[in-house]
Short mmCIF file of C-alpha atoms in Angstrom, two decimals:
data_model
loop_
_atom_site.label_atom_id
_atom_site.label_comp_id
_atom_site.label_asym_id
_atom_site.label_seq_id
_atom_site.Cartn_x
_atom_site.Cartn_y
_atom_site.Cartn_z
CA MET A 1 0.00 0.00 0.00
CA LEU A 2 2.89 2.35 0.79
CA THR A 3 4.33 2.30 -2.72
CA GLN A 4 1.53 1.00 -4.96
CA ASP A 5 -1.34 3.49 -5.00
CA TRP A 6 -3.46 1.31 -7.27
CA LEU A 7 -3.75 -1.20 -4.43
CA MET A 8 -5.48 1.28 -2.11
CA VAL A 9 -8.84 -0.16 -3.18
CA ILE A 10 -8.16 -3.30 -1.12
CA SER A 11 -6.83 -1.39 1.89
CA PRO A 12 -10.10 -1.81 3.89
CA LEU A 13 -9.58 -5.59 3.72
CA LEU A 14 -6.11 -5.47 5.29
CA PRO A 15 -5.02 -5.28 8.93
CA GLU A 16 -3.92 -1.93 10.38
CA GLY A 17 -1.52 -0.83 13.10
CA ASP A 18 2.04 -1.74 14.05
CA LEU A 19 2.47 -4.52 11.49
CA TYR A 20 6.26 -4.78 11.22
CA PRO A 21 6.67 -7.10 14.27
CA TRP A 22 3.88 -9.36 12.98
CA HIS A 23 5.48 -9.49 9.54
CA ILE A 24 8.88 -10.47 10.94
CA ALA A 25 7.30 -12.97 13.36
CA SER A 26 5.38 -14.70 10.57
CA ALA A 27 8.51 -14.75 8.39
CA SER A 28 10.49 -16.33 11.22
CA THR A 29 7.87 -19.02 11.84
CA LEU A 30 7.44 -19.78 8.14
CA SER A 31 11.22 -20.01 7.71
CA VAL A 32 11.54 -22.53 10.53
CA LEU A 33 8.56 -24.46 9.18
CA ALA A 34 10.08 -24.57 5.68
CA ILE A 35 13.47 -25.75 6.98
CA SER A 36 11.76 -28.37 9.16
CA TYR A 37 9.68 -29.63 6.24
CA LEU A 38 12.77 -29.86 4.04
CA SER A 39 14.73 -31.70 6.73
CA LEU A 40 11.88 -34.11 7.41
CA SER A 41 11.47 -34.78 3.69
CA LEU A 42 15.14 -35.69 3.38
CA TRP A 43 15.14 -37.79 6.55
CA ARG A 44 11.81 -39.55 6.05
CA PRO A 45 10.50 -38.88 2.53
CA TYR A 46 6.74 -39.07 2.03
CA ARG A 47 5.84 -41.21 -0.97
CA SER A 48 2.78 -40.34 -3.00
CA ASN A 49 1.63 -40.50 -6.59
CA PRO A 50 0.02 -37.13 -7.41
CA ASN A 51 -1.28 -36.48 -10.88
CA GLN A 52 0.61 -34.13 -13.17
CA TYR A 53 -1.56 -31.15 -12.20
CA HIS A 54 -0.82 -31.41 -8.47
CA LEU A 55 2.82 -32.28 -9.13
CA TRP A 56 3.50 -29.06 -11.02
CA VAL A 57 1.28 -26.92 -8.78
CA ASN A 58 3.20 -28.16 -5.72
CA ARG A 59 6.52 -27.47 -7.39
CA LEU A 60 5.29 -23.96 -8.19
CA GLY A 61 4.32 -23.51 -4.54
CA TYR A 62 7.75 -24.60 -3.28
CA LEU A 63 9.43 -22.15 -5.65
CA ILE A 64 7.15 -19.26 -4.65
CA ILE A 65 7.59 -19.81 -0.90
CA LEU A 66 11.35 -20.16 -1.30
CA SER A 67 11.55 -16.91 -3.30
CA LEU A 68 9.39 -15.09 -0.75
CA LEU A 69 11.51 -16.22 2.18
CA CYS A 70 14.85 -15.50 0.48
CA SER A 71 13.80 -12.10 -0.86
CA GLY A 72 12.28 -11.14 2.50
CA TRP A 73 15.43 -11.93 4.46
CA PHE A 74 17.59 -10.18 1.88
CA LEU A 75 15.40 -7.08 2.27
CA TRP A 76 15.68 -7.37 6.05
CA ALA A 77 19.47 -7.42 5.67
CA GLY A 78 19.41 -4.59 3.11
CA VAL A 79 21.22 -6.68 0.48
CA TYR A 80 20.44 -6.82 -3.27
CA VAL A 81 17.45 -4.54 -2.71
CA VAL A 82 17.19 -3.64 -6.39
CA VAL A 83 16.29 -7.26 -7.20
CA MET A 84 14.69 -8.48 -3.98
CA GLN A 85 12.11 -5.73 -3.52
CA PRO A 86 10.17 -6.43 -6.76
CA LEU A 87 10.71 -10.19 -6.31
CA HIS A 88 9.11 -10.03 -2.86
CA PHE A 89 6.22 -7.89 -4.10
CA TYR A 90 5.29 -10.12 -7.02
CA GLY A 91 5.93 -13.22 -4.92
CA VAL A 92 3.00 -12.25 -2.67
CA TRP A 93 0.63 -12.20 -5.64
CA LEU A 94 2.01 -15.49 -6.94
CA LEU A 95 1.44 -17.03 -3.50
CA LEU A 96 -2.22 -15.98 -3.61
CA LEU A 97 -2.46 -17.47 -7.10
CA TYR A 98 -0.87 -20.70 -5.85
CA LEU A 99 -3.35 -21.00 -2.98
CA LEU A 100 -6.16 -20.56 -5.48
CA VAL A 101 -5.00 -23.12 -8.05
CA HIS A 102 -3.92 -25.53 -5.30
CA GLY A 103 -7.13 -25.41 -3.32
CA TRP A 104 -9.93 -25.01 -5.83
CA ILE A 105 -9.85 -28.58 -7.13
CA TYR A 106 -10.06 -30.00 -3.58
CA PHE A 107 -12.96 -27.71 -2.82
CA ILE A 108 -14.76 -28.91 -5.96
CA GLN A 109 -14.16 -32.56 -5.00
CA TYR A 110 -14.92 -32.42 -1.27
CA GLY A 111 -16.81 -29.18 -0.70
CA LYS A 112 -16.71 -27.79 2.83
CA ARG A 113 -15.38 -31.12 4.15
CA VAL A 114 -11.94 -29.99 2.98
CA LEU A 115 -11.91 -27.48 5.84
CA PHE A 116 -12.15 -30.29 8.40
CA ALA A 117 -9.32 -32.13 6.65
CA LEU A 118 -7.06 -29.12 7.25
CA LEU A 119 -7.71 -29.30 11.00
CA PRO A 120 -6.80 -32.71 12.44
CA SER A 121 -9.16 -34.17 15.03
CA HIS A 122 -6.24 -35.19 17.26
CA ILE A 123 -2.48 -34.65 17.39
CA GLU A 124 -0.07 -37.40 18.25
CA LYS A 125 2.85 -36.86 20.63
CA GLN A 126 5.38 -36.67 17.83
CA GLY A 127 3.29 -34.11 15.96
CA ALA A 128 2.81 -32.03 19.09
CA LEU A 129 6.56 -32.11 19.74
CA ILE A 130 7.32 -30.98 16.18
CA LEU A 131 4.72 -28.20 16.41
CA ALA A 132 6.12 -26.98 19.73
CA SER A 133 9.68 -27.07 18.38
CA VAL A 134 8.69 -25.03 15.33
CA CYS A 135 7.00 -22.41 17.54
CA ILE A 136 9.98 -22.18 19.92
CA LEU A 137 12.55 -21.97 17.13
CA GLY A 138 10.40 -19.43 15.29
CA PHE A 139 10.21 -17.30 18.44
CA LEU A 140 13.98 -17.48 18.94
CA LEU A 141 14.61 -16.50 15.31
CA PHE A 142 12.11 -13.65 15.62
CA THR A 143 13.75 -12.35 18.79
CA SER A 144 17.27 -12.50 17.37
CA THR A 145 16.34 -10.78 14.11
CA ARG A 146 13.98 -8.17 15.53
CA TYR A 147 16.73 -6.49 17.55
CA SER A 148 19.57 -6.97 15.05
CA ALA A 149 21.52 -3.88 13.95
CA ASP A 150 24.57 -2.98 11.89
CA THR A 151 27.38 -1.01 13.54
CA LEU A 152 28.05 2.58 12.50
CA GLU A 153 31.59 3.33 13.69
CA VAL A 154 32.20 6.87 14.91
CA ALA A 155 35.77 8.12 14.37
CA SER A 156 37.55 10.50 16.75
CA LEU A 157 37.87 14.22 16.10
CA SER A 158 40.13 16.36 18.23
CA PRO A 159 38.77 19.70 19.59
CA SER A 160 41.31 21.56 17.45
CA GLU A 161 40.04 20.00 14.19
CA PHE A 162 37.40 22.13 12.51
CA ILE A 163 34.52 21.06 10.28
CA ASP A 164 32.62 23.71 8.35
CA ILE A 165 28.93 22.77 8.07
CA ASP A 166 28.66 23.80 4.41
CA GLY A 167 27.25 20.71 2.70
CA HIS A 168 30.48 19.81 0.90
CA GLY A 169 32.19 17.34 3.26
CA ASP A 170 35.61 18.11 1.78
CA GLU A 171 37.59 18.23 5.04
CA THR A 172 40.35 15.61 5.24
CA HIS A 173 39.04 14.53 8.64
CA TRP A 174 36.21 12.64 6.93
CA THR A 175 38.66 10.25 5.25
CA ARG A 176 39.30 8.43 8.53
CA ALA A 177 35.58 7.84 9.19
CA PRO A 178 34.30 4.46 7.88
CA VAL A 179 31.50 4.64 5.32
CA TYR A 180 28.25 2.94 6.33
CA THR A 181 25.98 2.14 3.35
CA ILE A 182 22.22 1.53 3.42
CA GLU A 183 20.09 0.50 0.45
CA THR A 184 16.69 2.13 1.00
CA HIS A 185 13.56 1.51 -1.06
CA GLY A 186 9.87 2.37 -1.32
CA GLY A 187 10.15 6.11 -2.01
CA ALA A 188 8.26 8.13 -4.61
CA ASN A 189 10.01 9.62 -7.66
CA PHE A 190 13.38 7.91 -7.14
CA ASN A 191 14.64 5.55 -9.82
CA ASP A 192 12.66 2.37 -9.06
CA GLY A 193 11.83 3.93 -5.67
CA ARG A 194 15.35 3.32 -4.33
CA SER A 195 18.12 5.50 -2.93
CA THR A 196 21.55 4.47 -1.67
CA ILE A 197 22.48 6.35 1.51
CA ARG A 198 26.08 6.55 2.78
CA ILE A 199 26.87 7.83 6.26
CA GLN A 200 30.09 8.79 8.02
CA ALA A 201 30.40 9.96 11.61
CA LEU A 202 32.99 11.90 13.62
CA ALA A 203 32.89 13.02 17.23
CA ASN A 204 34.88 15.12 19.67
CA GLN A 205 34.18 15.34 23.36
CA TYR A 206 31.28 17.74 22.84
CA GLU A 207 29.56 17.06 19.53
CA SER A 208 28.86 14.43 16.87
CA TYR A 209 29.19 15.20 13.16
CA PHE A 210 27.50 13.27 10.37
CA LEU A 211 28.24 13.34 6.64
CA ILE A 212 25.36 11.82 4.67
CA ARG A 213 25.25 11.32 0.91
CA TRP A 214 22.32 9.83 -0.98
CA THR A 215 21.35 9.30 -4.59
CA ASP A 216 18.65 11.52 -6.03
CA PRO A 217 18.31 12.00 -9.81
CA SER A 218 17.11 15.60 -9.51
CA MET A 219 17.52 18.62 -7.28
CA SER A 220 14.00 19.61 -6.19
CA THR A 221 13.51 23.02 -4.59
CA ASN A 222 10.11 23.80 -6.08
CA HIS A 223 8.00 23.79 -2.93
CA LEU A 224 4.27 24.43 -3.55
CA PRO A 225 4.86 27.63 -5.56
CA LEU A 226 2.10 30.20 -5.89
CA LEU A 227 0.95 30.67 -9.48
CA LYS A 228 -0.87 33.80 -10.65
CA THR A 229 -3.94 33.02 -12.75
CA LYS A 230 -6.72 35.18 -14.15
CA ALA A 231 -8.80 34.23 -11.10
CA GLY A 232 -6.03 35.09 -8.64
CA TRP A 233 -3.21 33.24 -6.90
CA LYS A 234 -3.32 29.45 -6.78
CA ILE A 235 -1.08 26.87 -5.10
CA GLN A 236 0.58 24.53 -7.56
CA GLN A 237 -0.09 21.10 -6.10
CA ASN A 238 -0.84 17.55 -7.12
CA GLY A 239 -1.75 15.81 -3.87
CA PHE A 240 -1.18 18.47 -1.21
CA TYR A 241 -4.90 18.56 -0.43
CA GLN A 242 -4.54 14.94 0.77
CA PHE A 243 -1.16 15.78 2.39
CA ASP A 244 0.60 13.49 -0.08
CA GLU A 245 2.22 15.92 -2.52
CA ARG A 246 4.66 14.24 -4.92
CA THR A 247 5.19 16.85 -7.65
CA PHE A 248 5.58 20.39 -6.29
CA TYR A 249 7.65 19.68 -3.21
CA GLU A 250 11.21 19.93 -1.90
CA ASP A 251 13.77 17.17 -1.37
CA LYS A 252 14.21 16.08 2.25
CA LEU A 253 16.08 13.68 4.52
CA ALA A 254 14.85 12.32 7.85
CA VAL A 255 16.98 10.71 10.56
CA MET A 256 15.34 8.93 13.49
CA LEU A 257 17.25 8.17 16.71
CA SER A 258 16.18 5.79 19.45
CA ARG A 259 17.51 4.16 22.60
CA SER A 260 16.00 0.87 21.41
CA CYS A 261 16.72 -0.93 18.16
CA SER A 262 13.69 -2.88 17.04
CA SER A 263 13.62 -3.61 13.31
CA GLY A 264 11.06 -1.76 11.23
CA ALA A 265 11.24 1.80 12.60
CA ASP A 266 11.29 0.71 16.25
CA ASN A 267 7.52 0.29 16.64
CA THR A 268 6.74 3.86 15.55
CA THR A 269 4.94 3.03 12.28
CA TYR A 270 1.19 2.43 12.35
CA LEU A 271 -0.07 1.52 8.90
CA GLY A 272 -3.53 1.95 7.46
CA HIS A 273 -6.26 4.52 7.02
CA ARG A 274 -7.22 4.70 10.72
CA PRO A 275 -4.63 2.69 12.67
CA LEU A 276 -4.96 4.50 16.02
CA GLU A 277 -8.09 3.76 17.99
CA GLY A 278 -10.03 6.87 18.94
CA LYS A 279 -8.00 9.12 16.63
CA PRO A 280 -8.88 10.64 13.25
CA PRO A 281 -7.98 8.87 10.01
CA ASN A 282 -5.16 10.10 7.80
CA TRP A 283 -5.96 11.59 4.43
CA HIS A 284 -3.60 9.51 2.29
CA GLY A 285 -4.39 6.11 3.81
CA LYS A 286 -0.74 5.23 4.51
CA GLY A 287 -0.64 5.57 8.30
CA PHE A 288 0.88 7.53 11.18
CA HIS A 289 4.09 7.71 13.19
CA ALA A 290 3.77 7.54 16.97
CA SER A 291 5.53 6.14 20.03
CA MET A 292 3.18 4.12 22.23
CA ASP A 293 5.67 2.74 24.77
CA GLY A 294 6.40 5.96 26.67
CA GLN A 295 9.78 6.49 25.00
CA ILE A 296 10.60 9.46 22.78
CA ARG A 297 12.18 8.90 19.36
CA ASP A 298 14.25 11.84 18.16
CA LEU A 299 13.73 13.00 14.56
CA TRP A 300 15.98 15.27 12.49
CA HIS A 301 14.11 16.56 9.45
CA TRP A 302 16.27 18.39 6.92
CA LYS A 303 14.36 20.23 4.18
CA ALA A 304 16.03 21.54 1.03
CA VAL A 305 13.92 24.72 0.94
CA ARG A 306 12.47 25.40 4.38
CA THR A 307 15.51 24.72 6.60
CA ASN A 308 18.60 24.55 4.37
CA ASP A 309 19.12 28.30 4.20
CA MET A 310 18.77 28.37 8.00
CA TYR A 311 21.76 26.00 8.17
CA GLN A 312 19.57 23.78 10.34
CA ALA A 313 17.52 20.62 10.37
CA ASP A 314 14.08 20.76 11.96
CA ASP A 315 14.41 19.03 15.33
CA ASN A 316 11.23 16.98 15.82
CA PHE A 317 10.22 13.84 17.70
CA PHE A 318 7.85 10.87 17.71
CA GLY A 319 5.84 10.76 20.91
CA PRO A 320 2.40 9.55 22.01
CA PRO A 321 -0.53 10.52 19.77
CA ALA A 322 -1.37 14.18 20.29
CA LEU A 323 -4.76 15.43 21.38
CA VAL A 324 -7.16 16.20 18.56
CA GLN A 325 -7.60 19.94 18.07
CA GLN A 326 -11.00 21.34 17.15
CA GLY A 327 -11.02 22.32 13.47
CA GLN A 328 -7.65 20.68 12.82
CA ARG A 329 -7.58 19.44 9.22
CA ARG A 330 -4.37 17.42 9.33
CA TYR A 331 -3.79 15.21 12.36
CA THR A 332 -0.13 14.13 12.71
CA ALA A 333 -0.48 11.72 15.69
CA GLY A 334 2.94 11.36 17.37
CA TYR A 335 4.92 13.41 14.86
CA GLN A 336 5.55 16.72 16.63
CA PRO A 337 8.13 19.56 16.55
CA ASP A 338 10.37 20.33 19.50
CA GLY A 339 9.62 23.58 21.28
CA LYS A 340 11.17 26.85 20.10
CA GLU A 341 11.75 30.29 21.54
CA SER A 342 11.52 32.14 18.25
CA GLY A 343 12.13 31.87 14.53
CA ALA A 344 10.35 29.72 12.00
CA TYR A 345 8.99 29.57 8.51
CA VAL A 346 5.34 29.95 7.64
CA MET A 347 3.33 29.38 4.49
CA ASN A 348 2.89 32.50 2.38
CA TRP A 349 -0.89 32.38 2.18
CA GLN A 350 -3.62 33.64 4.48
CA TRP A 351 -6.22 30.87 4.21
CA TYR A 352 -5.77 27.65 2.27
CA THR A 353 -8.25 26.50 -0.36
CA PRO A 354 -7.57 24.21 -3.33
CA GLU A 355 -8.84 26.89 -5.72
CA THR A 356 -7.32 30.28 -4.86
CA VAL A 357 -5.34 31.83 -2.01
CA ILE A 358 -4.29 35.32 -0.97
CA PRO A 359 -0.53 35.72 -0.31
CA LYS A 360 0.55 37.10 3.03
CA ARG A 361 3.38 39.12 1.55
CA LEU A 362 4.71 40.19 -1.83
CA PRO A 363 8.44 40.20 -2.55
CA ASP A 364 10.50 43.27 -3.25
CA LYS A 365 11.60 43.38 -6.87
CA ASP A 366 15.07 42.03 -6.03
CA ASN A 367 13.64 38.95 -4.24
CA VAL A 368 11.08 37.67 -6.75
CA HIS A 369 13.33 34.78 -7.84
CA LEU A 370 14.02 33.42 -4.32
CA ASN A 371 12.75 30.00 -3.20
CA VAL A 372 12.23 31.43 0.30
CA LEU A 373 10.76 34.87 0.81
CA PRO A 374 12.50 36.93 3.53
CA TRP A 375 10.28 38.92 5.87
CA PHE A 376 12.39 42.04 5.52
CA GLY A 377 12.59 41.65 1.75
CA SER A 378 8.83 41.74 1.28
CA THR A 379 5.77 43.82 2.04
CA PRO A 380 2.25 42.91 3.24
CA TYR A 381 -0.07 41.88 0.44
CA HIS A 382 -2.44 44.49 -0.91
CA LYS A 383 -4.48 44.05 -4.05
CA LYS A 384 -3.40 47.43 -5.40
CA LYS A 385 0.27 46.43 -5.07
CA ASP A 386 -0.25 43.12 -6.84
CA MET A 387 1.07 43.97 -10.31
CA PHE A 388 2.02 40.38 -11.20
CA VAL A 389 0.67 39.11 -14.51
CA PRO A 390 -0.93 35.66 -14.98
CA GLY A 391 1.78 33.02 -15.19
CA SER A 392 3.96 34.68 -12.54
CA LYS A 393 5.16 32.61 -9.58
CA LEU A 394 5.88 33.39 -5.93
CA SER A 395 7.53 31.48 -3.12
CA SER A 396 5.15 29.72 -0.74
CA ILE A 397 7.70 29.84 2.11
CA LEU A 398 8.07 32.93 4.25
CA TYR A 399 10.82 33.32 6.84
CA ARG A 400 9.77 35.09 10.00
CA SER A 401 13.42 35.26 11.02
CA ASN A 402 16.61 33.67 9.77
CA ARG A 403 16.53 30.50 11.90
CA PHE A 404 14.99 28.56 14.77
CA GLU A 405 16.00 29.37 18.31
CA GLY A 406 15.56 27.09 21.31
CA ASP A 407 15.04 23.33 21.51
CA ARG A 408 14.02 23.06 17.86
CA ALA A 409 17.40 24.52 16.79
CA ASP A 410 19.65 21.81 18.24
CA VAL A 411 20.73 20.35 14.88
CA ARG A 412 22.90 22.42 12.55
CA ALA A 413 22.82 21.23 8.94
CA ARG A 414 23.62 22.23 5.39
CA GLY A 415 23.15 20.32 2.15
CA SER A 416 24.16 20.67 -1.49
CA TRP A 417 23.28 18.71 -4.64
CA ASP A 418 25.63 17.81 -7.46
CA SER A 419 25.39 15.26 -10.30
CA GLY A 420 22.63 13.15 -8.78
CA ILE A 421 24.00 13.16 -5.21
CA TRP A 422 22.85 15.13 -2.18
CA THR A 423 25.60 15.83 0.38
CA LEU A 424 24.44 16.80 3.86
CA GLU A 425 26.48 17.67 6.93
CA LEU A 426 24.87 17.68 10.38
CA VAL A 427 26.18 18.32 13.88
CA ARG A 428 24.59 18.15 17.33
CA LYS A 429 25.72 18.06 20.94
CA HIS A 430 26.00 14.56 22.39
CA ASN A 431 23.44 15.41 25.04
CA THR A 432 21.24 18.48 24.64
CA GLY A 433 19.38 17.98 27.92
CA SER A 434 16.05 18.13 26.08
CA LEU A 435 13.29 15.68 26.96
CA HIS A 436 12.57 15.39 23.23
CA ASP A 437 16.12 14.48 22.17
CA VAL A 438 17.93 11.14 22.32
CA PRO A 439 21.59 11.26 23.50
CA LEU A 440 24.28 10.46 20.95
CA GLU A 441 26.22 7.63 22.55
CA SER A 442 27.20 4.02 21.96
CA GLY A 443 24.05 1.95 21.62
CA THR A 444 21.88 4.67 20.07
CA CYS A 445 20.18 3.39 16.91
CA MET A 446 19.49 5.40 13.76
CA TRP A 447 17.24 5.07 10.71
CA PHE A 448 17.52 7.14 7.51
CA SER A 449 14.85 8.05 4.93
CA ALA A 450 15.15 10.11 1.76
CA PHE A 451 12.38 12.09 0.03
CA ASP A 452 12.48 13.03 -3.65
CA HIS A 453 10.12 16.05 -3.98
CA ALA A 454 7.59 14.11 -1.93
CA GLN A 455 5.72 15.16 1.21
CA VAL A 456 5.44 11.78 2.97
CA ALA A 457 6.43 9.08 0.43
CA HIS A 458 9.96 8.40 1.67
CA THR A 459 12.38 5.50 1.28
CA ARG A 460 12.89 3.06 4.15
CA HIS A 461 15.06 0.25 5.47
CA ILE A 462 14.37 -2.35 8.14
CA ARG A 463 17.51 -2.84 10.26
CA PRO A 464 18.90 0.19 12.08
CA ALA A 465 22.47 1.42 12.37
CA ILE A 466 23.78 1.31 15.94
CA LEU A 467 26.37 3.91 16.95
CA ARG A 468 29.67 2.82 18.43
CA TYR A 469 31.91 5.56 19.75
CA PRO A 470 35.64 5.14 20.38
CA LEU A 471 36.54 4.39 23.99
#
């Protein structure tokens, strides 16, 4: 559902909520069951004489289940994603086809009696022992894989060594930091939905520095521009009304940090149209982010238009689902910004409608071309001052001041794009003292997601990177 919009029609038939643990648990159990079946077949082969139809259908089933298990575990490990992601997707549909062609002939022959044949009336001791062993081994495999993480080594940086947060990463200090590579998938607009992300980390006694590079075929800084029409100003959008813009939006990168390391976004992803009981549905049908276990997950959200010229990343967090506000059109559940003392960006329109809007401010003549409109380089909108002709464009982003101040300003960042690669440098104190931030220390886990001019349709990976600082 996350990457194939045409499948949204069957979304009401599917389960909702925190599905990653269930997916990994079922994969673990099915893997143990498949290995047990193979071992038992080699040790004590079952002799039968199926007709040619059942023979080839069964062979097809073995091949499909094997491809599903192999591709799933490769995706879990983040290996050969370019091949395994489509193989896993189409394998699910082939499995449904197999169940249909395998079961329909039995149902024709035996009717509803076939359901009783699937459920034995009694289980012998040996069968019960095998069943219990499969469950125990499946649970052990699930536990070991659910909390598995790859190590992201952090190299030492002396206090006298300087790193300029300029988005170039050309300091020689970076050469001694190991490169950690993640193959992410499932994002909108990327080539085949995939982006390769490479991370390096340095730290002195006060701060941690991160150099992140990821593949992106285009530099996108066209964020919901205002277009002048004969009827007035209109927001250029192709999904923003449903909060799922994928055309007129900026590139972004999100980094999540957590004290725990559970695979699949650390239990912060709740999939479906209305996955949180007692809370509003989401407009795009994909789900929410929230933390339901009382622990805060830190979130750094770098935005190519809204925060890059601030030399910052937006410091946010995943917490418990927020209270529903009266008249609130977009409910974001646990995704919330850290507090701030001042500074921010706002949208350059007074009231949003899909048809026309009235800008808050008009740019001075020297600032018309800017992607972000400065407050002191613009004037309040007045119809008599609006001399723009139809076809003209304005920035939709208005800076109240140059940058965030306070808790929301903890992460300094700057990015630049060149030849299909974004380069982003970030730095933050090891421990900010904020209740909404996770300390940077050995054992902290990180996840990375890239956005290619998309509002919410980002890439993803399953296993986190776990930080290891030098002693």
